[in-house]
Amino acid sequence: MRLYLFVYGRNEMSGSPAPGYLIQTDDGTNVLIDTGFSRETIGAYQDPGYQGMRVDAENYVTERLAAIGLRPPDIRYLICTHLDPDHAGGHDEFPDSELVIQRAHYEAARAEVHPRFGMTRAHWDDPRLHYRLVDGDTTLLPGIELIESGGHVPGHQAVLVRLPQTGPVLLAIDAMPRDIAGYTAMTRPIGPFDMDEAGVRASTGKLLDLAEREGVKLIIFGHDAAQWQTLRTAPEYYE
């Protein structure tokens, strides 16, 4: 089993990445986690007044996959951690995949209660897409576990990957976006895009307990510029 780390874009000021991930299982099944920004954002950083992340053509999800020899039809599963614009802008590239998402999140996004999910609705609500709705912690495949971790958004999910050499790796996504010294549920900073502070703190505690219980060797934080400078990104991988 291999774990590839993708960078779909970066904040030019802080260096903070917008990440995605690709897991290849022992039997050759490809599992993509998130799709990053939409095509419309490519090069938009050059526009006057633009305040988002820098996204070049090479950052787009299909280009990231091509760099490791894959095409969208090669992806069996697309894990949708949540539908924010930096995570769901390329979902419509994967009509042949099974998109796996927490029911609570999918229903909240479809209900249009939170306008931010509407920014890329055309990409994640394409009628060609095939969703599987799950409820709570779920084993997708042997060695790949979805961990419900709402708070940042309803029904957010992190991913635990059990690699043969590295050991268990926790992809915290936006449940824990940045590493801080002495990380605890109560010291995890609440950011402007976190919707539910109580949920954030409960999920942080849950993930930290999981990491300790499972002997997690590596927690990859969602948008930590300093940590990402130390990580292996594609075409390199963890195994």
Short mmCIF file of N, CA, C and O in Angstrom, two decimals, residues 157-227:
data_model
loop_
_atom_site.label_atom_id
_atom_site.label_comp_id
_atom_site.label_asym_id
_atom_site.label_seq_id
_atom_site.Cartn_x
_atom_site.Cartn_y
_atom_site.Cartn_z
N GLN A 157 -14.95 14.38 7.59
CA GLN A 157 -14.31 13.09 7.90
C GLN A 157 -12.81 13.15 7.65
O GLN A 157 -12.34 13.71 6.66
N ALA A 158 -12.07 12.59 8.60
CA ALA A 158 -10.64 12.38 8.49
C ALA A 158 -10.43 10.95 8.00
O ALA A 158 -11.39 10.18 7.86
N VAL A 159 -9.17 10.58 7.74
CA VAL A 159 -8.88 9.25 7.18
C VAL A 159 -7.67 8.66 7.91
O VAL A 159 -6.64 9.32 8.06
N LEU A 160 -7.81 7.41 8.35
CA LEU A 160 -6.71 6.66 8.94
C LEU A 160 -6.24 5.64 7.91
O LEU A 160 -7.04 4.84 7.41
N VAL A 161 -4.94 5.69 7.58
CA VAL A 161 -4.36 4.79 6.59
C VAL A 161 -3.30 3.93 7.29
O VAL A 161 -2.40 4.47 7.93
N ARG A 162 -3.41 2.63 7.15
CA ARG A 162 -2.46 1.72 7.79
C ARG A 162 -1.44 1.24 6.74
O ARG A 162 -1.76 0.39 5.90
N LEU A 163 -0.25 1.83 6.79
CA LEU A 163 0.78 1.51 5.82
C LEU A 163 1.72 0.43 6.37
O LEU A 163 1.99 0.40 7.57
N PRO A 164 2.23 -0.45 5.51
CA PRO A 164 3.02 -1.59 5.99
C PRO A 164 4.36 -1.21 6.62
O PRO A 164 4.80 -1.88 7.55
N GLN A 165 5.01 -0.16 6.14
CA GLN A 165 6.31 0.23 6.68
C GLN A 165 6.21 1.46 7.60
O GLN A 165 6.76 1.45 8.70
N THR A 166 5.51 2.49 7.15
CA THR A 166 5.38 3.70 7.95
C THR A 166 4.54 3.46 9.19
O THR A 166 4.76 4.08 10.23
N GLY A 167 3.57 2.55 9.10
CA GLY A 167 2.62 2.35 10.18
C GLY A 167 1.37 3.19 9.98
O GLY A 167 1.18 3.79 8.91
N PRO A 168 0.51 3.30 10.98
CA PRO A 168 -0.71 4.09 10.83
C PRO A 168 -0.42 5.57 10.61
O PRO A 168 0.40 6.16 11.31
N VAL A 169 -1.09 6.15 9.62
CA VAL A 169 -0.98 7.57 9.32
C VAL A 169 -2.38 8.17 9.42
O VAL A 169 -3.32 7.65 8.83
N LEU A 170 -2.50 9.26 10.16
CA LEU A 170 -3.79 9.94 10.30
C LEU A 170 -3.79 11.19 9.44
O LEU A 170 -2.98 12.10 9.65
N LEU A 171 -4.68 11.23 8.47
CA LEU A 171 -4.90 12.42 7.65
C LEU A 171 -6.00 13.22 8.34
O LEU A 171 -7.18 12.90 8.21
N ALA A 172 -5.60 14.23 9.08
CA ALA A 172 -6.56 14.95 9.92
C ALA A 172 -7.44 15.90 9.12
O ALA A 172 -8.49 16.31 9.59
N ILE A 173 -7.00 16.27 7.93
CA ILE A 173 -7.72 17.20 7.05
C ILE A 173 -8.00 18.48 7.85
O ILE A 173 -7.12 18.97 8.55
N ASP A 174 -9.21 19.01 7.81
CA ASP A 174 -9.47 20.29 8.48
C ASP A 174 -9.97 20.13 9.90
O ASP A 174 -10.27 21.14 10.57
N ALA A 175 -10.06 18.90 10.40
CA ALA A 175 -10.35 18.72 11.82
C ALA A 175 -9.18 19.22 12.66
O ALA A 175 -9.37 19.74 13.76
N MET A 176 -7.96 19.07 12.13
CA MET A 176 -6.77 19.62 12.76
C MET A 176 -5.90 20.20 11.64
O MET A 176 -5.05 19.50 11.09
N PRO A 177 -6.11 21.45 11.28
CA PRO A 177 -5.41 22.00 10.11
C PRO A 177 -3.95 22.32 10.34
O PRO A 177 -3.17 22.32 9.39
N ARG A 178 -3.56 22.62 11.59
CA ARG A 178 -2.17 23.02 11.84
C ARG A 178 -1.67 22.40 13.13
O ARG A 178 -2.40 22.24 14.09
N ASP A 179 -0.37 22.08 13.12
CA ASP A 179 0.27 21.53 14.31
C ASP A 179 0.60 22.67 15.28
O ASP A 179 0.97 23.77 14.87
N ILE A 180 0.40 22.41 16.55
CA ILE A 180 0.80 23.37 17.58
C ILE A 180 1.41 22.58 18.72
O ILE A 180 1.11 21.40 18.92
N ALA A 181 2.29 23.23 19.46
CA ALA A 181 2.94 22.55 20.58
C ALA A 181 1.91 22.16 21.63
O ALA A 181 1.03 22.96 21.98
N GLY A 182 2.02 20.94 22.11
CA GLY A 182 1.12 20.49 23.17
C GLY A 182 -0.33 20.41 22.74
O GLY A 182 -1.24 20.73 23.50
N TYR A 183 -0.56 19.98 21.53
CA TYR A 183 -1.91 19.95 20.95
C TYR A 183 -2.89 19.23 21.87
O TYR A 183 -2.67 18.09 22.27
N THR A 184 -3.98 19.89 22.20
CA THR A 184 -5.07 19.26 22.93
C THR A 184 -6.39 19.75 22.34
O THR A 184 -6.41 20.71 21.55
N ALA A 185 -7.47 19.12 22.75
CA ALA A 185 -8.78 19.53 22.26
C ALA A 185 -9.08 20.97 22.64
O ALA A 185 -9.73 21.71 21.89
N MET A 186 -8.60 21.42 23.79
CA MET A 186 -8.91 22.76 24.26
C MET A 186 -7.96 23.82 23.71
O MET A 186 -8.31 25.00 23.69
N THR A 187 -6.76 23.42 23.25
CA THR A 187 -5.83 24.42 22.73
C THR A 187 -5.89 24.53 21.21
O THR A 187 -5.26 25.42 20.64
N ARG A 188 -6.61 23.63 20.54
CA ARG A 188 -6.73 23.71 19.08
C ARG A 188 -7.38 25.05 18.74
O ARG A 188 -8.51 25.34 19.16
N PRO A 189 -6.69 25.93 17.98
CA PRO A 189 -7.27 27.24 17.66
C PRO A 189 -8.54 27.09 16.82
O PRO A 189 -8.62 26.21 15.96
N ILE A 190 -9.50 27.93 17.08
CA ILE A 190 -10.72 27.96 16.29
C ILE A 190 -10.54 28.99 15.19
O ILE A 190 -10.26 30.17 15.46
N GLY A 191 -10.66 28.54 13.95
CA GLY A 191 -10.44 29.42 12.81
C GLY A 191 -11.73 30.04 12.29
O GLY A 191 -12.84 29.65 12.68
N PRO A 192 -11.62 30.99 11.38
CA PRO A 192 -12.81 31.69 10.86
C PRO A 192 -13.74 30.80 10.05
O PRO A 192 -14.90 31.15 9.87
N PHE A 193 -13.24 29.65 9.58
CA PHE A 193 -14.09 28.76 8.78
C PHE A 193 -14.61 27.56 9.59
O PHE A 193 -15.27 26.69 9.03
N ASP A 194 -14.30 27.51 10.87
CA ASP A 194 -14.83 26.45 11.74
C ASP A 194 -16.24 26.82 12.16
O ASP A 194 -16.47 27.88 12.74
N MET A 195 -17.19 25.93 11.89
CA MET A 195 -18.59 26.26 12.11
C MET A 195 -19.08 26.01 13.53
O MET A 195 -20.00 26.67 14.00
N ASP A 196 -18.49 25.05 14.23
CA ASP A 196 -19.03 24.61 15.51
C ASP A 196 -17.88 24.35 16.47
O ASP A 196 -17.20 23.32 16.37
N GLU A 197 -17.63 25.29 17.40
CA GLU A 197 -16.48 25.15 18.29
C GLU A 197 -16.57 23.89 19.15
O GLU A 197 -15.57 23.17 19.29
N ALA A 198 -17.73 23.60 19.69
CA ALA A 198 -17.86 22.41 20.52
C ALA A 198 -17.57 21.15 19.71
O ALA A 198 -16.90 20.22 20.19
N GLY A 199 -18.05 21.12 18.48
CA GLY A 199 -17.79 19.98 17.61
C GLY A 199 -16.32 19.86 17.26
O GLY A 199 -15.76 18.76 17.22
N VAL A 200 -15.67 20.99 17.00
CA VAL A 200 -14.24 21.00 16.70
C VAL A 200 -13.46 20.39 17.86
O VAL A 200 -12.57 19.55 17.67
N ARG A 201 -13.78 20.82 19.07
CA ARG A 201 -13.03 20.34 20.22
C ARG A 201 -13.29 18.86 20.49
O ARG A 201 -12.37 18.10 20.83
N ALA A 202 -14.53 18.43 20.30
CA ALA A 202 -14.84 17.01 20.48
C ALA A 202 -14.10 16.16 19.44
O ALA A 202 -13.54 15.10 19.76
N SER A 203 -14.07 16.62 18.20
CA SER A 203 -13.40 15.86 17.14
C SER A 203 -11.89 15.84 17.33
O SER A 203 -11.23 14.83 17.06
N THR A 204 -11.34 16.96 17.78
CA THR A 204 -9.90 17.00 18.04
C THR A 204 -9.54 15.98 19.11
O THR A 204 -8.58 15.21 18.95
N GLY A 205 -10.31 15.95 20.19
CA GLY A 205 -10.07 14.96 21.23
C GLY A 205 -10.21 13.54 20.72
O GLY A 205 -9.40 12.66 21.06
N LYS A 206 -11.20 13.31 19.90
CA LYS A 206 -11.42 11.98 19.33
C LYS A 206 -10.22 11.54 18.49
O LYS A 206 -9.75 10.40 18.60
N LEU A 207 -9.71 12.44 17.64
CA LEU A 207 -8.60 12.08 16.78
C LEU A 207 -7.30 11.88 17.56
O LEU A 207 -6.52 10.96 17.27
N LEU A 208 -7.08 12.69 18.57
CA LEU A 208 -5.89 12.52 19.39
C LEU A 208 -5.95 11.22 20.17
O LEU A 208 -4.93 10.51 20.30
N ASP A 209 -7.12 10.87 20.68
CA ASP A 209 -7.28 9.59 21.37
C ASP A 209 -7.05 8.43 20.41
O ASP A 209 -6.40 7.43 20.76
N LEU A 210 -7.58 8.55 19.21
CA LEU A 210 -7.38 7.52 18.18
C LEU A 210 -5.90 7.35 17.87
O LEU A 210 -5.39 6.22 17.78
N ALA A 211 -5.20 8.47 17.71
CA ALA A 211 -3.78 8.41 17.38
C ALA A 211 -2.99 7.69 18.48
O ALA A 211 -2.10 6.88 18.18
N GLU A 212 -3.32 7.97 19.72
CA GLU A 212 -2.62 7.32 20.83
C GLU A 212 -2.97 5.83 20.90
O GLU A 212 -2.10 4.97 21.04
N ARG A 213 -4.24 5.52 20.75
CA ARG A 213 -4.70 4.13 20.86
C ARG A 213 -4.15 3.26 19.74
O ARG A 213 -3.80 2.09 19.97
N GLU A 214 -4.07 3.81 18.53
CA GLU A 214 -3.66 3.03 17.37
C GLU A 214 -2.16 3.12 17.09
O GLU A 214 -1.68 2.51 16.13
N GLY A 215 -1.43 3.86 17.91
CA GLY A 215 0.00 3.98 17.68
C GLY A 215 0.32 4.70 16.38
O GLY A 215 1.24 4.30 15.65
N VAL A 216 -0.41 5.76 16.09
CA VAL A 216 -0.20 6.50 14.84
C VAL A 216 1.21 7.07 14.81
O VAL A 216 1.65 7.74 15.74
N LYS A 217 1.91 6.80 13.73
CA LYS A 217 3.29 7.26 13.56
C LYS A 217 3.40 8.66 12.98
O LYS A 217 4.39 9.34 13.17
N LEU A 218 2.37 9.05 12.25
CA LEU A 218 2.42 10.34 11.57
C LEU A 218 1.01 10.91 11.49
O LEU A 218 0.10 10.25 10.99
N ILE A 219 0.83 12.12 12.03
CA ILE A 219 -0.40 12.88 11.81
C ILE A 219 -0.08 13.95 10.78
O ILE A 219 0.83 14.77 10.97
N ILE A 220 -0.80 13.93 9.67
CA ILE A 220 -0.62 14.96 8.65
C ILE A 220 -1.72 16.00 8.84
O ILE A 220 -2.91 15.69 8.70
N PHE A 221 -1.31 17.21 9.19
CA PHE A 221 -2.25 18.30 9.44
C PHE A 221 -2.66 18.93 8.12
O PHE A 221 -1.88 19.02 7.17
N GLY A 222 -3.90 19.41 8.07
CA GLY A 222 -4.49 19.80 6.80
C GLY A 222 -3.81 20.90 6.04
O GLY A 222 -3.66 20.82 4.82
N HIS A 223 -3.41 21.97 6.74
CA HIS A 223 -2.89 23.14 6.03
C HIS A 223 -1.67 23.73 6.73
O HIS A 223 -1.52 24.95 6.81
N ASP A 224 -0.80 22.90 7.21
CA ASP A 224 0.34 23.35 8.00
C ASP A 224 1.56 23.57 7.10
O ASP A 224 2.19 22.62 6.64
N ALA A 225 1.90 24.85 6.85
CA ALA A 225 2.99 25.17 5.93
C ALA A 225 4.31 24.58 6.38
O ALA A 225 5.06 24.02 5.57
N ALA A 226 4.63 24.70 7.66
CA ALA A 226 5.91 24.21 8.16
C ALA A 226 5.99 22.68 8.05
O ALA A 226 7.01 22.13 7.61
N GLN A 227 4.94 21.98 8.44
CA GLN A 227 4.99 20.53 8.35
C GLN A 227 5.10 20.06 6.91
O GLN A 227 5.87 19.15 6.60
#
